[in-house]
Amino acid sequence: PVALSSDISEMFLQVSIRGTGRPFHRFLWHSFDTSREPDVYELQRLLFGNKASPFCSQYVLQTHAASYSAKYPKAAETVARSMYVDDVLDSAETVEDAKLLRSQLLELLDKAGFKLRQWSSNKIKVIEDVPPKDRLSKVIFSNDSTQRSRPLAWRSVEAS
């Protein structure tokens, strides 16, 4: 009955590449000066567009959650069963359970350097203490203590 969703901000960039893997992530740069040899750089973080980035980031996330499953059991289960890449989508029986899950997720993922943002819930009380900058931006609150999100493809006629 109580939905909860969030997103890990810039997930791939939060995962370091081991030193032994960095030579495989090299690129050349010569600042449009073709008269000199290019500089050689190595990426130190996973990059969006690298085919292995989703797998590598999930491996880090799943391993981290499993290692803290005794301390954060609800969050570890959510990471294992209710995430798609960097998106969290889970539910709880009560508002209190959803708030506990949110708290555990924040603590667990913070330990790995992952920042959860774009929080949303169908119950205002679940996210009322979340700073507005960390809430889903396209949320409309109504008087019946629920919220809904506009589909991104939908646009109000008044906004035209």
PDB file of C-alpha atoms in Angstrom:
ATOM      1  CA  PRO A   1       0.000   0.000   0.000  1.00  0.00           C
ATOM      2  CA  VAL A   2       2.949   2.422   0.469  1.00  0.00           C
ATOM      3  CA  ALA A   3       5.205   2.891  -2.548  1.00  0.00           C
ATOM      4  CA  LEU A   4       8.713   4.297  -2.400  1.00  0.00           C
ATOM      5  CA  SER A   5      11.052   5.183  -5.255  1.00  0.00           C
ATOM      6  CA  SER A   6      14.412   6.856  -5.671  1.00  0.00           C
ATOM      7  CA  ASP A   7      17.393   7.117  -7.983  1.00  0.00           C
ATOM      8  CA  ILE A   8      21.140   6.878  -7.360  1.00  0.00           C
ATOM      9  CA  SER A   9      22.678  10.125  -8.546  1.00  0.00           C
ATOM     10  CA  GLU A  10      25.424   9.622 -11.161  1.00  0.00           C
ATOM     11  CA  MET A  11      25.819   5.981 -10.182  1.00  0.00           C
ATOM     12  CA  PHE A  12      28.543   5.014 -12.649  1.00  0.00           C
ATOM     13  CA  LEU A  13      30.759   7.949 -11.670  1.00  0.00           C
ATOM     14  CA  GLN A  14      30.671   6.810  -8.034  1.00  0.00           C
ATOM     15  CA  VAL A  15      32.462   3.544  -8.876  1.00  0.00           C
ATOM     16  CA  SER A  16      36.262   3.584  -9.095  1.00  0.00           C
ATOM     17  CA  ILE A  17      38.131   1.524 -11.654  1.00  0.00           C
ATOM     18  CA  ARG A  18      40.968  -0.511 -10.143  1.00  0.00           C
ATOM     19  CA  GLY A  19      44.454   0.515 -11.204  1.00  0.00           C
ATOM     20  CA  THR A  20      44.917  -2.723 -13.150  1.00  0.00           C
ATOM     21  CA  GLY A  21      41.833  -1.940 -15.256  1.00  0.00           C
ATOM     22  CA  ARG A  22      42.638   1.674 -16.013  1.00  0.00           C
ATOM     23  CA  PRO A  23      44.965   0.998 -18.995  1.00  0.00           C
ATOM     24  CA  PHE A  24      41.927  -0.470 -20.759  1.00  0.00           C
ATOM     25  CA  HIS A  25      40.147   2.871 -20.339  1.00  0.00           C
ATOM     26  CA  ARG A  26      42.690   5.147 -21.974  1.00  0.00           C
ATOM     27  CA  PHE A  27      42.027   7.925 -24.409  1.00  0.00           C
ATOM     28  CA  LEU A  28      44.162  10.374 -26.343  1.00  0.00           C
ATOM     29  CA  TRP A  29      43.761  14.149 -26.304  1.00  0.00           C
ATOM     30  CA  HIS A  30      45.667  16.741 -28.289  1.00  0.00           C
ATOM     31  CA  SER A  31      43.490  19.860 -27.825  1.00  0.00           C
ATOM     32  CA  PHE A  32      43.079  20.210 -31.589  1.00  0.00           C
ATOM     33  CA  ASP A  33      46.826  20.806 -31.922  1.00  0.00           C
ATOM     34  CA  THR A  34      47.795  18.086 -34.361  1.00  0.00           C
ATOM     35  CA  SER A  35      51.407  19.311 -34.508  1.00  0.00           C
ATOM     36  CA  ARG A  36      52.233  17.591 -31.204  1.00  0.00           C
ATOM     37  CA  GLU A  37      51.862  14.116 -29.788  1.00  0.00           C
ATOM     38  CA  PRO A  38      48.561  13.647 -27.913  1.00  0.00           C
ATOM     39  CA  ASP A  39      48.385  13.385 -24.132  1.00  0.00           C
ATOM     40  CA  VAL A  40      47.344   9.981 -22.769  1.00  0.00           C
ATOM     41  CA  TYR A  41      44.696   9.886 -20.031  1.00  0.00           C
ATOM     42  CA  GLU A  42      43.163   7.014 -18.055  1.00  0.00           C
ATOM     43  CA  LEU A  43      39.661   7.049 -16.662  1.00  0.00           C
ATOM     44  CA  GLN A  44      39.491   6.467 -12.915  1.00  0.00           C
ATOM     45  CA  ARG A  45      35.695   6.056 -12.722  1.00  0.00           C
ATOM     46  CA  LEU A  46      33.112   4.092 -14.661  1.00  0.00           C
ATOM     47  CA  LEU A  47      31.695   6.044 -17.534  1.00  0.00           C
ATOM     48  CA  PHE A  48      28.210   6.148 -19.028  1.00  0.00           C
ATOM     49  CA  GLY A  49      28.443   4.518 -22.434  1.00  0.00           C
ATOM     50  CA  ASN A  50      30.952   1.861 -21.438  1.00  0.00           C
ATOM     51  CA  LYS A  51      29.191  -1.452 -22.113  1.00  0.00           C
ATOM     52  CA  ALA A  52      30.449  -2.960 -18.849  1.00  0.00           C
ATOM     53  CA  SER A  53      29.430  -0.013 -16.599  1.00  0.00           C
ATOM     54  CA  PRO A  54      25.932  -1.321 -15.721  1.00  0.00           C
ATOM     55  CA  PHE A  55      27.304  -4.746 -14.774  1.00  0.00           C
ATOM     56  CA  CYS A  56      30.279  -3.358 -12.834  1.00  0.00           C
ATOM     57  CA  SER A  57      28.197  -0.845 -10.889  1.00  0.00           C
ATOM     58  CA  GLN A  58      25.601  -3.511 -10.065  1.00  0.00           C
ATOM     59  CA  TYR A  59      28.333  -5.855  -8.882  1.00  0.00           C
ATOM     60  CA  VAL A  60      29.668  -3.168  -6.528  1.00  0.00           C
ATOM     61  CA  LEU A  61      26.166  -2.307  -5.301  1.00  0.00           C
ATOM     62  CA  GLN A  62      25.037  -5.918  -4.765  1.00  0.00           C
ATOM     63  CA  THR A  63      28.287  -6.936  -3.058  1.00  0.00           C
ATOM     64  CA  HIS A  64      28.140  -3.901  -0.779  1.00  0.00           C
ATOM     65  CA  ALA A  65      24.505  -4.571   0.177  1.00  0.00           C
ATOM     66  CA  ALA A  66      25.207  -8.238   0.887  1.00  0.00           C
ATOM     67  CA  SER A  67      28.124  -7.361   3.145  1.00  0.00           C
ATOM     68  CA  TYR A  68      25.873  -5.101   5.265  1.00  0.00           C
ATOM     69  CA  SER A  69      22.733  -7.256   5.172  1.00  0.00           C
ATOM     70  CA  ALA A  70      22.846  -8.004   8.915  1.00  0.00           C
ATOM     71  CA  LYS A  71      22.875  -4.297   9.828  1.00  0.00           C
ATOM     72  CA  TYR A  72      20.474  -3.105   7.094  1.00  0.00           C
ATOM     73  CA  PRO A  73      18.262  -6.117   6.258  1.00  0.00           C
ATOM     74  CA  LYS A  74      15.375  -4.227   4.632  1.00  0.00           C
ATOM     75  CA  ALA A  75      17.693  -2.102   2.490  1.00  0.00           C
ATOM     76  CA  ALA A  76      19.820  -5.095   1.458  1.00  0.00           C
ATOM     77  CA  GLU A  77      16.694  -6.953   0.340  1.00  0.00           C
ATOM     78  CA  THR A  78      15.519  -3.916  -1.638  1.00  0.00           C
ATOM     79  CA  VAL A  79      18.893  -3.645  -3.383  1.00  0.00           C
ATOM     80  CA  ALA A  80      18.811  -7.367  -4.195  1.00  0.00           C
ATOM     81  CA  ARG A  81      15.203  -7.548  -5.394  1.00  0.00           C
ATOM     82  CA  SER A  82      13.752  -4.123  -6.129  1.00  0.00           C
ATOM     83  CA  MET A  83      16.321  -2.177  -8.100  1.00  0.00           C
ATOM     84  CA  TYR A  84      16.873  -1.750 -11.809  1.00  0.00           C
ATOM     85  CA  VAL A  85      20.375  -0.384 -12.423  1.00  0.00           C
ATOM     86  CA  ASP A  86      20.204   2.877 -10.404  1.00  0.00           C
ATOM     87  CA  ASP A  87      16.452   3.024  -9.745  1.00  0.00           C
ATOM     88  CA  VAL A  88      14.816   1.923  -6.498  1.00  0.00           C
ATOM     89  CA  LEU A  89      11.155   0.915  -6.583  1.00  0.00           C
ATOM     90  CA  ASP A  90       9.760  -0.883  -3.555  1.00  0.00           C
ATOM     91  CA  SER A  91       6.779  -0.854  -1.220  1.00  0.00           C
ATOM     92  CA  ALA A  92       5.964  -1.317   2.442  1.00  0.00           C
ATOM     93  CA  GLU A  93       2.907  -2.169   4.496  1.00  0.00           C
ATOM     94  CA  THR A  94       2.888   1.078   6.497  1.00  0.00           C
ATOM     95  CA  VAL A  95       4.254   4.627   6.329  1.00  0.00           C
ATOM     96  CA  GLU A  96       6.546   3.813   9.272  1.00  0.00           C
ATOM     97  CA  ASP A  97       7.949   0.762   7.446  1.00  0.00           C
ATOM     98  CA  ALA A  98       8.540   2.869   4.316  1.00  0.00           C
ATOM     99  CA  LYS A  99      10.345   5.528   6.355  1.00  0.00           C
ATOM    100  CA  LEU A 100      12.504   2.830   7.969  1.00  0.00           C
ATOM    101  CA  LEU A 101      13.325   1.415   4.535  1.00  0.00           C
ATOM    102  CA  ARG A 102      14.220   4.887   3.249  1.00  0.00           C
ATOM    103  CA  SER A 103      16.470   5.473   6.258  1.00  0.00           C
ATOM    104  CA  GLN A 104      18.229   2.119   5.844  1.00  0.00           C
ATOM    105  CA  LEU A 105      18.717   2.696   2.110  1.00  0.00           C
ATOM    106  CA  LEU A 106      20.249   6.120   2.732  1.00  0.00           C
ATOM    107  CA  GLU A 107      22.686   4.780   5.337  1.00  0.00           C
ATOM    108  CA  LEU A 108      23.608   1.637   3.419  1.00  0.00           C
ATOM    109  CA  LEU A 109      24.234   3.353   0.098  1.00  0.00           C
ATOM    110  CA  ASP A 110      25.995   6.310   1.698  1.00  0.00           C
ATOM    111  CA  LYS A 111      28.627   3.885   3.014  1.00  0.00           C
ATOM    112  CA  ALA A 112      29.476   3.056  -0.613  1.00  0.00           C
ATOM    113  CA  GLY A 113      29.398   6.683  -1.774  1.00  0.00           C
ATOM    114  CA  PHE A 114      26.035   6.404  -3.544  1.00  0.00           C
ATOM    115  CA  LYS A 115      23.665   9.372  -3.109  1.00  0.00           C
ATOM    116  CA  LEU A 116      19.930   8.708  -3.373  1.00  0.00           C
ATOM    117  CA  ARG A 117      17.817  11.482  -4.881  1.00  0.00           C
ATOM    118  CA  GLN A 118      14.485  11.964  -6.662  1.00  0.00           C
ATOM    119  CA  TRP A 119      12.544  10.427  -3.778  1.00  0.00           C
ATOM    120  CA  SER A 120       8.863   9.790  -4.391  1.00  0.00           C
ATOM    121  CA  SER A 121       6.040   8.002  -2.617  1.00  0.00           C
ATOM    122  CA  ASN A 122       2.289   7.719  -2.866  1.00  0.00           C
ATOM    123  CA  LYS A 123       2.128   8.908   0.775  1.00  0.00           C
ATOM    124  CA  ILE A 124       3.349  12.416   1.602  1.00  0.00           C
ATOM    125  CA  LYS A 125       4.378  11.435   5.138  1.00  0.00           C
ATOM    126  CA  VAL A 126       7.065   9.095   3.756  1.00  0.00           C
ATOM    127  CA  ILE A 127       9.059  11.905   2.151  1.00  0.00           C
ATOM    128  CA  GLU A 128       7.880  15.038   3.963  1.00  0.00           C
ATOM    129  CA  ASP A 129      11.236  15.354   5.758  1.00  0.00           C
ATOM    130  CA  VAL A 130      13.267  14.848   2.556  1.00  0.00           C
ATOM    131  CA  PRO A 131      14.801  18.138   1.380  1.00  0.00           C
ATOM    132  CA  PRO A 132      12.906  19.422  -1.685  1.00  0.00           C
ATOM    133  CA  LYS A 133      16.079  19.256  -3.803  1.00  0.00           C
ATOM    134  CA  ASP A 134      16.195  15.476  -3.183  1.00  0.00           C
ATOM    135  CA  ARG A 135      12.540  14.866  -4.120  1.00  0.00           C
ATOM    136  CA  LEU A 136      11.243  13.954  -7.553  1.00  0.00           C
ATOM    137  CA  SER A 137      10.711  17.333  -9.193  1.00  0.00           C
ATOM    138  CA  LYS A 138       7.526  16.595 -11.105  1.00  0.00           C
ATOM    139  CA  VAL A 139       5.394  15.593  -8.128  1.00  0.00           C
ATOM    140  CA  ILE A 140       1.926  16.987  -7.528  1.00  0.00           C
ATOM    141  CA  PHE A 141       0.542  16.765  -3.997  1.00  0.00           C
ATOM    142  CA  SER A 142      -3.196  16.597  -3.481  1.00  0.00           C
ATOM    143  CA  ASN A 143      -5.490  16.863  -0.475  1.00  0.00           C
ATOM    144  CA  ASP A 144      -5.961  13.111  -0.141  1.00  0.00           C
ATOM    145  CA  SER A 145      -2.380  12.618   1.229  1.00  0.00           C
ATOM    146  CA  THR A 146      -1.141  11.003  -1.954  1.00  0.00           C
ATOM    147  CA  GLN A 147       1.065  12.282  -4.708  1.00  0.00           C
ATOM    148  CA  ARG A 148       1.299  11.579  -8.379  1.00  0.00           C
ATOM    149  CA  SER A 149       3.936  12.183 -10.952  1.00  0.00           C
ATOM    150  CA  ARG A 150       3.294  13.578 -14.413  1.00  0.00           C
ATOM    151  CA  PRO A 151       4.667  11.459 -17.239  1.00  0.00           C
ATOM    152  CA  LEU A 152       7.659  13.222 -18.744  1.00  0.00           C
ATOM    153  CA  ALA A 153       6.126  13.120 -22.227  1.00  0.00           C
ATOM    154  CA  TRP A 154       2.966  14.899 -21.076  1.00  0.00           C
ATOM    155  CA  ARG A 155       2.822  18.687 -21.200  1.00  0.00           C
ATOM    156  CA  SER A 156       0.190  21.045 -19.950  1.00  0.00           C
ATOM    157  CA  VAL A 157      -1.565  23.180 -22.577  1.00  0.00           C
ATOM    158  CA  GLU A 158      -0.958  26.229 -20.343  1.00  0.00           C
ATOM    159  CA  ALA A 159       2.809  25.562 -20.486  1.00  0.00           C
ATOM    160  CA  SER A 160       2.865  25.967 -24.285  1.00  0.00           C
TER     161      SER A 160
END
